[in-house]
Coordinates of C-alpha atoms in Angstrom, one line a residue:
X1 CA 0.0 0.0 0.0
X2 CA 2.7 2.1 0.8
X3 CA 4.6 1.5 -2.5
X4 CA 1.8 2.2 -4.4
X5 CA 1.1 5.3 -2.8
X6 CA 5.1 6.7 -3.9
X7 CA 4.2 5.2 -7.4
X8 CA 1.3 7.5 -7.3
X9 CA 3.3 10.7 -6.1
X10 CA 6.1 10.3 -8.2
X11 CA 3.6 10.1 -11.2
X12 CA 2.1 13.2 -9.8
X13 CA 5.0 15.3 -10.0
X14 CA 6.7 14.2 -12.6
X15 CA 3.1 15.2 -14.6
X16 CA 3.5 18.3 -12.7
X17 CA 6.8 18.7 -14.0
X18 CA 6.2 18.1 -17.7
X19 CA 3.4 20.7 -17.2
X20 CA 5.0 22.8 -16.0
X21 CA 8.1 22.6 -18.2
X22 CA 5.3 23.2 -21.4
X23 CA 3.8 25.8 -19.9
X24 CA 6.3 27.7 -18.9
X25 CA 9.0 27.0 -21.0
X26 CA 9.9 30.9 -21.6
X27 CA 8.8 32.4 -18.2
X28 CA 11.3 33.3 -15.4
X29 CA 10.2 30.9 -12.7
X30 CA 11.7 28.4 -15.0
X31 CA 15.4 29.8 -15.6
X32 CA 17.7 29.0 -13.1
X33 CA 18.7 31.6 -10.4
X34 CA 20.8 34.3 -11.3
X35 CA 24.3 34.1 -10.5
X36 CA 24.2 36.3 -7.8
X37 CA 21.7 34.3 -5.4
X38 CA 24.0 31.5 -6.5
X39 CA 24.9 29.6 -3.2
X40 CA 28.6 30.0 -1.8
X41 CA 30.6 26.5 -1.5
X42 CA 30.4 25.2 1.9
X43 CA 34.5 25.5 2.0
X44 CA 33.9 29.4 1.7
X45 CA 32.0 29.7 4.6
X46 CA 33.7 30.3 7.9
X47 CA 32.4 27.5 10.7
X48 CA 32.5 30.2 13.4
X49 CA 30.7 32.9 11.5
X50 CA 28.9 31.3 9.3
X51 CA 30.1 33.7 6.4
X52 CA 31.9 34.1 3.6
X53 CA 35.5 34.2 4.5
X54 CA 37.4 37.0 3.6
X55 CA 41.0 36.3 5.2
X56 CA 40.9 32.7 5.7
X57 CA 43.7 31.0 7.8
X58 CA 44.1 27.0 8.6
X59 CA 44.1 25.9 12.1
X60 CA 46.1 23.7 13.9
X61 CA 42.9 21.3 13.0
X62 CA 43.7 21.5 9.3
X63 CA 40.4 23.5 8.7
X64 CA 39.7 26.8 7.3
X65 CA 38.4 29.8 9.6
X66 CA 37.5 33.6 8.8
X67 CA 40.9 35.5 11.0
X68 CA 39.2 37.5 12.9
X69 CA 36.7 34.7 14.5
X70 CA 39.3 32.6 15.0
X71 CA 41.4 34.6 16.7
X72 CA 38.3 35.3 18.9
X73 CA 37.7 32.1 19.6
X74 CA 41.5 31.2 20.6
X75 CA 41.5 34.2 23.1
X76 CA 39.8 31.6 25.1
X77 CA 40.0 28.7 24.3
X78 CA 42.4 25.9 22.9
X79 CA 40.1 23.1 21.4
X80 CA 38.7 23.3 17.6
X81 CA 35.5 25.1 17.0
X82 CA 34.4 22.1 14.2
X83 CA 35.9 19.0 16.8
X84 CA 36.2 20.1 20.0
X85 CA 39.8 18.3 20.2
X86 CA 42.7 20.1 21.8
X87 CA 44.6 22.0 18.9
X88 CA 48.6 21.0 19.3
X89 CA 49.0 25.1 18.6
X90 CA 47.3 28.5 18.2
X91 CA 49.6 29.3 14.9
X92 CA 47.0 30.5 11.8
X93 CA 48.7 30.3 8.8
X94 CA 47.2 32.1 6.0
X95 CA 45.7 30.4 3.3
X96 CA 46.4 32.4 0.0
X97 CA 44.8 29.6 -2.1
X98 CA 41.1 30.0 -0.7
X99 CA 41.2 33.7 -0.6
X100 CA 42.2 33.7 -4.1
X101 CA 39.2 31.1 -5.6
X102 CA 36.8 33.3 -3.0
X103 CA 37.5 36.9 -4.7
X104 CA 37.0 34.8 -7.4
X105 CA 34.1 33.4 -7.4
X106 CA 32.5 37.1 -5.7
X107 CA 33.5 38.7 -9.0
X108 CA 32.5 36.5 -11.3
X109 CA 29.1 37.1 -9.9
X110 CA 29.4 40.4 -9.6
X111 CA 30.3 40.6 -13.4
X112 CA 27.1 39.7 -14.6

């Protein structure tokens, strides 16, 4: 009974689907969102803050953090924000790579 009630929804929507596809073939709901509502990558977005990063360092942990929360966060304590483990050291080393593919990606959608 259960099966044949996921049969029957999955026919549903996919009518719904090819519907809606036909009918609105040429209206906005059906383009994809524009570039610049376009989620960030989860590896852009700062743990702590839950923000784009825009001077990303690597922990002792081996992730990625926005500086400023970091630093914050190491004021007072010594464990990881993502693991709660005890970090070997407080040393942030910058990391040039992700800052780079981050400016990146923000002006490529602010190109458009």
């Amino acid at each position: 009974e259960l099966a044949a009630a996921h049969e029957e929804s999955a026919r549903l929507e996919d009518e719904r689907r090819v519907a809606e596809e036909q009918g609105s073939s040429s209206s906005a709901a059906a383009a994809p969102a524009p570039r610049d509502e376009e989620e960030p990558p989860d590896d852009f977005i700062c743990p702590i803050t839950t923000e784009v990063m825009s001077d990303p360092v690597m922990a002792a942990d081996g992730h990625a953090y926005e500086r400023t929360a970091i630093e914050r966060w190491l004021a007072s304590k010594s464990t990881s924000p993502l693991t709660g483990g005890e970090l070997e050291h407080s040393i942030l080393i910058p990391n040039h790579n992700l800052r780079r593919t981050i400016r990146e990606w923000q002006e490529a959608r602010t190109a458009l």
